[in-house]
mmCIF file of C-alpha atoms in Angstrom:
data_model
loop_
_atom_site.group_PDB
_atom_site.id
_atom_site.type_symbol
_atom_site.label_atom_id
_atom_site.label_comp_id
_atom_site.label_asym_id
_atom_site.label_seq_id
_atom_site.Cartn_x
_atom_site.Cartn_y
_atom_site.Cartn_z
ATOM 1 C CA GLN A 1 -7.688 -13.708 13.199
ATOM 2 C CA GLN A 2 -8.104 -10.014 12.104
ATOM 3 C CA LYS A 3 -11.213 -8.202 12.084
ATOM 4 C CA VAL A 4 -11.849 -5.621 10.046
ATOM 5 C CA GLN A 5 -15.703 -3.158 10.398
ATOM 6 C CA GLN A 6 -15.795 -0.316 8.665
ATOM 7 C CA SER A 7 -18.480 2.562 9.578
ATOM 8 C CA PRO A 8 -21.483 4.204 8.950
ATOM 9 C CA GLU A 9 -22.519 1.364 5.814
ATOM 10 C CA SER A 10 -23.090 4.093 3.853
ATOM 11 C CA LEU A 11 -22.912 7.732 4.479
ATOM 12 C CA THR A 12 -23.914 11.015 2.380
ATOM 13 C CA VAL A 13 -22.066 14.411 1.983
ATOM 14 C CA SER A 14 -23.143 18.113 0.225
ATOM 15 C CA GLU A 15 -20.269 18.643 -2.128
ATOM 16 C CA GLY A 16 -17.276 20.609 -0.451
ATOM 17 C CA ALA A 17 -18.057 19.288 2.619
ATOM 18 C CA MET A 18 -15.659 17.418 4.752
ATOM 19 C CA ALA A 19 -16.176 13.214 4.528
ATOM 20 C CA SER A 20 -14.657 10.937 7.172
ATOM 21 C CA LEU A 21 -15.408 6.950 6.806
ATOM 22 C CA ASN A 22 -14.049 5.000 9.871
ATOM 23 C CA CYS A 23 -12.450 1.611 10.467
ATOM 24 C CA THR A 24 -11.344 -0.388 13.499
ATOM 25 C CA PHE A 25 -9.287 -3.640 13.758
ATOM 26 C CA SER A 26 -9.237 -6.347 16.320
ATOM 27 C CA ASP A 27 -5.436 -7.192 16.390
ATOM 28 C CA GLY A 28 -2.719 -4.001 16.682
ATOM 29 C CA THR A 29 0.610 -5.936 15.754
ATOM 30 C CA SER A 30 -0.193 -4.348 11.709
ATOM 31 C CA ASN A 31 1.212 -1.784 10.625
ATOM 32 C CA ASN A 32 0.502 -1.613 7.295
ATOM 33 C CA PHE A 33 -3.281 -0.113 6.528
ATOM 34 C CA ARG A 34 -4.477 1.212 3.197
ATOM 35 C CA TRP A 35 -7.343 2.503 1.893
ATOM 36 C CA TYR A 36 -9.668 2.223 -1.657
ATOM 37 C CA ARG A 37 -11.556 3.560 -3.373
ATOM 38 C CA GLN A 38 -14.282 1.220 -5.877
ATOM 39 C CA HIS A 39 -16.257 2.767 -8.093
ATOM 40 C CA SER A 40 -18.693 0.785 -9.802
ATOM 41 C CA ALA A 41 -18.634 -1.699 -12.136
ATOM 42 C CA LYS A 42 -14.297 -0.901 -11.091
ATOM 43 C CA GLY A 43 -11.729 -2.454 -9.441
ATOM 44 C CA LEU A 44 -10.277 -0.644 -6.776
ATOM 45 C CA GLU A 45 -7.602 2.115 -6.738
ATOM 46 C CA VAL A 46 -5.302 2.805 -3.510
ATOM 47 C CA LEU A 47 -5.787 5.471 -1.552
ATOM 48 C CA VAL A 48 -3.659 5.995 0.971
ATOM 49 C CA SER A 49 -1.258 4.238 2.128
ATOM 50 C CA ILE A 50 0.124 4.427 6.044
ATOM 51 C CA PHE A 51 1.808 1.781 8.030
ATOM 52 C CA SER A 52 3.279 3.874 10.984
ATOM 53 C CA ASP A 53 0.422 6.380 13.452
ATOM 54 C CA GLY A 54 -0.942 10.087 13.165
ATOM 55 C CA GLU A 55 -1.397 11.750 10.412
ATOM 56 C CA LYS A 56 -0.893 11.003 6.071
ATOM 57 C CA GLU A 57 -2.032 12.673 3.163
ATOM 58 C CA GLU A 58 -2.444 12.377 -0.065
ATOM 59 C CA GLY A 59 -3.993 14.480 -2.077
ATOM 60 C CA ARG A 60 -7.236 15.800 -0.606
ATOM 61 C CA PHE A 61 -7.421 12.557 1.146
ATOM 62 C CA THR A 62 -6.035 11.893 4.725
ATOM 63 C CA ALA A 63 -5.994 8.569 6.648
ATOM 64 C CA HIS A 64 -5.289 8.680 10.570
ATOM 65 C CA LEU A 65 -3.690 6.618 11.683
ATOM 66 C CA ASN A 66 -4.314 5.128 16.207
ATOM 67 C CA ARG A 67 -3.725 1.328 16.618
ATOM 68 C CA ALA A 68 -3.802 1.723 20.335
ATOM 69 C CA ASN A 69 -7.271 2.089 20.061
ATOM 70 C CA LEU A 70 -7.859 -0.115 17.144
ATOM 71 C CA HIS A 71 -8.288 2.868 14.390
ATOM 72 C CA VAL A 72 -7.372 4.692 10.767
ATOM 73 C CA SER A 73 -9.557 6.413 9.761
ATOM 74 C CA LEU A 74 -9.842 8.425 6.233
ATOM 75 C CA HIS A 75 -11.063 12.475 5.617
ATOM 76 C CA ILE A 76 -11.746 13.421 2.297
ATOM 77 C CA ARG A 77 -11.197 16.839 1.848
ATOM 78 C CA GLU A 78 -13.990 18.899 -0.627
ATOM 79 C CA PRO A 79 -15.238 16.032 -1.765
ATOM 80 C CA GLN A 80 -16.598 16.370 -5.435
ATOM 81 C CA PRO A 81 -19.894 14.001 -6.859
ATOM 82 C CA SER A 82 -17.177 12.234 -9.010
ATOM 83 C CA ASP A 83 -15.967 11.303 -5.595
ATOM 84 C CA SER A 84 -19.431 8.264 -5.244
ATOM 85 C CA ALA A 85 -18.064 4.834 -4.582
ATOM 86 C CA VAL A 86 -17.502 1.772 -2.108
ATOM 87 C CA TYR A 87 -14.324 3.142 0.372
ATOM 88 C CA LEU A 88 -12.301 -0.319 1.832
ATOM 89 C CA CYS A 89 -9.953 -0.198 4.568
ATOM 90 C CA ALA A 90 -7.410 -3.002 4.385
ATOM 91 C CA VAL A 91 -5.598 -4.347 7.066
ATOM 92 C CA ASN A 92 -1.910 -6.704 6.399
ATOM 93 C CA THR A 93 -2.368 -9.640 8.163
ATOM 94 C CA GLY A 94 1.842 -10.386 8.025
ATOM 95 C CA ASN A 95 3.383 -10.531 4.808
ATOM 96 C CA TYR A 96 0.357 -10.527 1.229
ATOM 97 C CA LYS A 97 -2.303 -10.816 3.402
ATOM 98 C CA TYR A 98 -4.523 -8.544 3.623
ATOM 99 C CA VAL A 99 -8.645 -8.120 5.308
ATOM 100 C CA PHE A 100 -10.329 -5.998 3.928
ATOM 101 C CA GLY A 101 -13.302 -4.177 5.004
ATOM 102 C CA ALA A 102 -16.994 -4.026 4.068
ATOM 103 C CA GLY A 103 -16.722 -0.938 2.587
ATOM 104 C CA THR A 104 -18.888 2.222 3.545
ATOM 105 C CA ARG A 105 -20.462 2.888 0.307
ATOM 106 C CA LEU A 106 -20.883 7.472 0.179
ATOM 107 C CA LYS A 107 -22.485 9.631 -1.997
ATOM 108 C CA VAL A 108 -21.753 12.967 -2.731
ATOM 109 C CA ILE A 109 -24.121 15.641 -3.858
ATOM 110 C CA ALA A 110 -24.376 18.564 -6.341
ATOM 111 C CA ASP B 1 2.104 2.047 -17.822
ATOM 112 C CA ALA B 2 -0.830 -0.244 -18.061
ATOM 113 C CA GLY B 3 -2.633 -1.150 -15.161
ATOM 114 C CA VAL B 4 -4.071 -4.753 -14.751
ATOM 115 C CA THR B 5 -5.627 -6.549 -17.340
ATOM 116 C CA GLN B 6 -8.402 -8.356 -16.438
ATOM 117 C CA THR B 7 -11.116 -10.296 -19.304
ATOM 118 C CA PRO B 8 -13.814 -10.834 -19.753
ATOM 119 C CA ARG B 9 -15.302 -8.498 -18.269
ATOM 120 C CA HIS B 10 -18.795 -9.847 -17.549
ATOM 121 C CA GLU B 11 -19.553 -13.190 -17.721
ATOM 122 C CA VAL B 12 -22.783 -15.430 -18.481
ATOM 123 C CA ALA B 13 -22.308 -19.558 -17.398
ATOM 124 C CA GLU B 14 -25.324 -22.431 -17.198
ATOM 125 C CA LYS B 15 -24.262 -24.436 -13.977
ATOM 126 C CA GLY B 16 -22.085 -26.814 -14.367
ATOM 127 C CA GLN B 17 -19.997 -25.281 -17.307
ATOM 128 C CA THR B 18 -15.849 -24.988 -16.680
ATOM 129 C CA ILE B 19 -15.488 -21.354 -17.330
ATOM 130 C CA ILE B 20 -11.842 -19.809 -17.365
ATOM 131 C CA LEU B 21 -11.058 -15.229 -15.828
ATOM 132 C CA LYS B 22 -7.886 -14.101 -17.167
ATOM 133 C CA CYS B 23 -5.957 -12.059 -15.983
ATOM 134 C CA GLU B 24 -2.142 -9.458 -17.172
ATOM 135 C CA PRO B 25 -0.472 -8.048 -14.556
ATOM 136 C CA VAL B 26 1.246 -5.263 -14.378
ATOM 137 C CA SER B 27 4.442 -5.312 -15.799
ATOM 138 C CA GLY B 28 7.401 -6.000 -13.532
ATOM 139 C CA HIS B 29 5.217 -6.857 -10.657
ATOM 140 C CA ASN B 30 6.078 -10.443 -9.095
ATOM 141 C CA ASP B 31 3.406 -11.048 -7.010
ATOM 142 C CA LEU B 32 0.111 -12.041 -7.877
ATOM 143 C CA PHE B 33 -3.895 -12.931 -6.591
ATOM 144 C CA TRP B 34 -6.695 -13.359 -7.165
ATOM 145 C CA TYR B 35 -9.765 -12.147 -5.130
ATOM 146 C CA ARG B 36 -13.707 -13.040 -4.402
ATOM 147 C CA GLN B 37 -16.173 -9.760 -4.446
ATOM 148 C CA THR B 38 -19.723 -10.157 -3.158
ATOM 149 C CA LYS B 39 -21.783 -8.142 -0.834
ATOM 150 C CA ILE B 40 -22.231 -11.291 1.592
ATOM 151 C CA GLN B 41 -17.847 -12.112 2.246
ATOM 152 C CA GLY B 42 -15.994 -9.361 0.708
ATOM 153 C CA LEU B 43 -13.197 -9.343 -0.431
ATOM 154 C CA GLU B 44 -12.282 -13.268 -0.015
ATOM 155 C CA LEU B 45 -8.047 -14.589 -1.565
ATOM 156 C CA LEU B 46 -8.589 -17.629 -3.569
ATOM 157 C CA SER B 47 -4.540 -17.563 -4.629
ATOM 158 C CA TYR B 48 -2.003 -15.781 -4.217
ATOM 159 C CA PHE B 49 1.352 -16.480 -6.488
ATOM 160 C CA ARG B 50 4.786 -15.043 -6.035
ATOM 161 C CA SER B 51 7.543 -14.977 -9.256
ATOM 162 C CA LYS B 52 5.104 -17.365 -11.211
ATOM 163 C CA SER B 53 5.334 -20.020 -8.212
ATOM 164 C CA LEU B 54 1.667 -20.584 -6.152
ATOM 165 C CA MET B 55 1.861 -19.660 -2.501
ATOM 166 C CA GLU B 56 -1.795 -20.241 -1.689
ATOM 167 C CA ASP B 57 -4.782 -21.815 -2.875
ATOM 168 C CA GLY B 58 -7.034 -20.257 -1.050
ATOM 169 C CA GLY B 59 -8.308 -23.432 1.051
ATOM 170 C CA ALA B 60 -12.019 -23.266 1.098
ATOM 171 C CA PHE B 61 -12.252 -22.577 -3.015
ATOM 172 C CA LYS B 62 -9.375 -25.413 -4.052
ATOM 173 C CA ASP B 63 -11.583 -28.476 -5.223
ATOM 174 C CA ARG B 64 -13.247 -26.542 -7.730
ATOM 175 C CA PHE B 65 -10.987 -23.923 -8.536
ATOM 176 C CA LYS B 66 -7.177 -23.820 -9.968
ATOM 177 C CA ALA B 67 -5.498 -20.110 -10.617
ATOM 178 C CA GLU B 68 -1.563 -20.704 -12.808
ATOM 179 C CA MET B 69 0.255 -18.408 -13.976
ATOM 180 C CA LEU B 70 2.054 -19.828 -17.279
ATOM 181 C CA ASN B 71 4.458 -16.861 -17.428
ATOM 182 C CA SER B 72 4.958 -13.805 -15.976
ATOM 183 C CA SER B 73 2.751 -11.564 -17.384
ATOM 184 C CA PHE B 74 -0.083 -13.822 -18.050
ATOM 185 C CA SER B 75 -2.516 -15.835 -15.239
ATOM 186 C CA THR B 76 -6.089 -18.047 -15.556
ATOM 187 C CA LEU B 77 -8.407 -18.686 -12.589
ATOM 188 C CA LYS B 78 -10.319 -21.225 -14.076
ATOM 189 C CA ILE B 79 -13.220 -22.908 -11.667
ATOM 190 C CA GLN B 80 -14.637 -26.122 -12.673
ATOM 191 C CA PRO B 81 -17.909 -27.014 -13.154
ATOM 192 C CA THR B 82 -19.096 -23.933 -11.654
ATOM 193 C CA GLU B 83 -21.972 -23.561 -8.648
ATOM 194 C CA PRO B 84 -25.076 -20.621 -8.446
ATOM 195 C CA LYS B 85 -22.877 -19.827 -5.649
ATOM 196 C CA ASP B 86 -19.868 -18.502 -7.576
ATOM 197 C CA SER B 87 -21.768 -15.410 -9.012
ATOM 198 C CA ALA B 88 -19.099 -13.065 -7.493
ATOM 199 C CA VAL B 89 -16.796 -10.523 -9.309
ATOM 200 C CA TYR B 90 -13.407 -12.330 -9.327
ATOM 201 C CA LEU B 91 -10.699 -9.339 -9.161
ATOM 202 C CA CYS B 92 -7.213 -9.966 -10.224
ATOM 203 C CA ALA B 93 -4.369 -7.348 -8.353
ATOM 204 C CA SER B 94 -0.006 -7.145 -9.112
ATOM 205 C CA SER B 95 2.265 -5.847 -6.910
ATOM 206 C CA PHE B 96 5.530 -5.397 -6.235
ATOM 207 C CA ALA B 97 6.916 -7.722 -3.509
ATOM 208 C CA GLY B 98 7.254 -6.485 -0.286
ATOM 209 C CA SER B 99 4.014 -5.989 2.158
ATOM 210 C CA GLN B 100 4.647 -2.099 2.569
ATOM 211 C CA ASN B 101 3.861 -1.955 -1.819
ATOM 212 C CA THR B 102 0.176 -1.554 -2.833
ATOM 213 C CA LEU B 103 -1.515 -3.519 -4.410
ATOM 214 C CA TYR B 104 -3.271 -2.890 -8.099
ATOM 215 C CA PHE B 105 -6.226 -3.857 -8.574
ATOM 216 C CA GLY B 106 -7.712 -4.942 -12.003
ATOM 217 C CA ALA B 107 -11.466 -3.808 -12.724
ATOM 218 C CA GLY B 108 -12.735 -7.562 -11.718
ATOM 219 C CA THR B 109 -14.770 -10.498 -14.083
ATOM 220 C CA ARG B 110 -18.475 -10.277 -12.767
ATOM 221 C CA LEU B 111 -19.372 -13.446 -13.755
ATOM 222 C CA SER B 112 -23.348 -15.047 -13.052
ATOM 223 C CA VAL B 113 -23.976 -18.873 -13.119
ATOM 224 C CA LEU B 114 -27.303 -19.822 -13.995
#
């Protein structure tokens, strides 16, 4: 059964500094990974979807996937206070099913 | 385009009550999902519909949770009877069919059961 773990649990960065979030998974056969952001009292907003090893950039958000190392990361360039939210990693386990990580709470201070 | 709409945003219920949560998916999406989100368990899949047909009814959630999709643009999640442990955020999501298609989530309903 796919297990997804995120680190760190919480992260504080200064505005403009790079923020890096990590996600490890237990089964490397998946080829469908997503990063979502959840602002307080709001639903999940997809940031980046990545389906093969390497890098995928969407604006200030870049995902790196290395299935051999069972690792996918999210890097946020020039984070702003409005990026303060919980970031969730989602791993597709086949067809419609996803396993979500517990999330990283990011705080960006001005 | 309208996103996924969930109502109500907040619900407070007494133990033993019946509550109904509502969801309108993105127009044209074939797949609809109900998730429960808690701090301890994270996101758990409750139900999944494809083209209005129930494909998964959430195993452990079957006894008191019932999701229905009356038409392609409206779904409900009924919890009967409610228990305090049901306090959580209930999220509805929709997508086009296919695992590579993105799930779009509603803002959720925060349920508190007293």
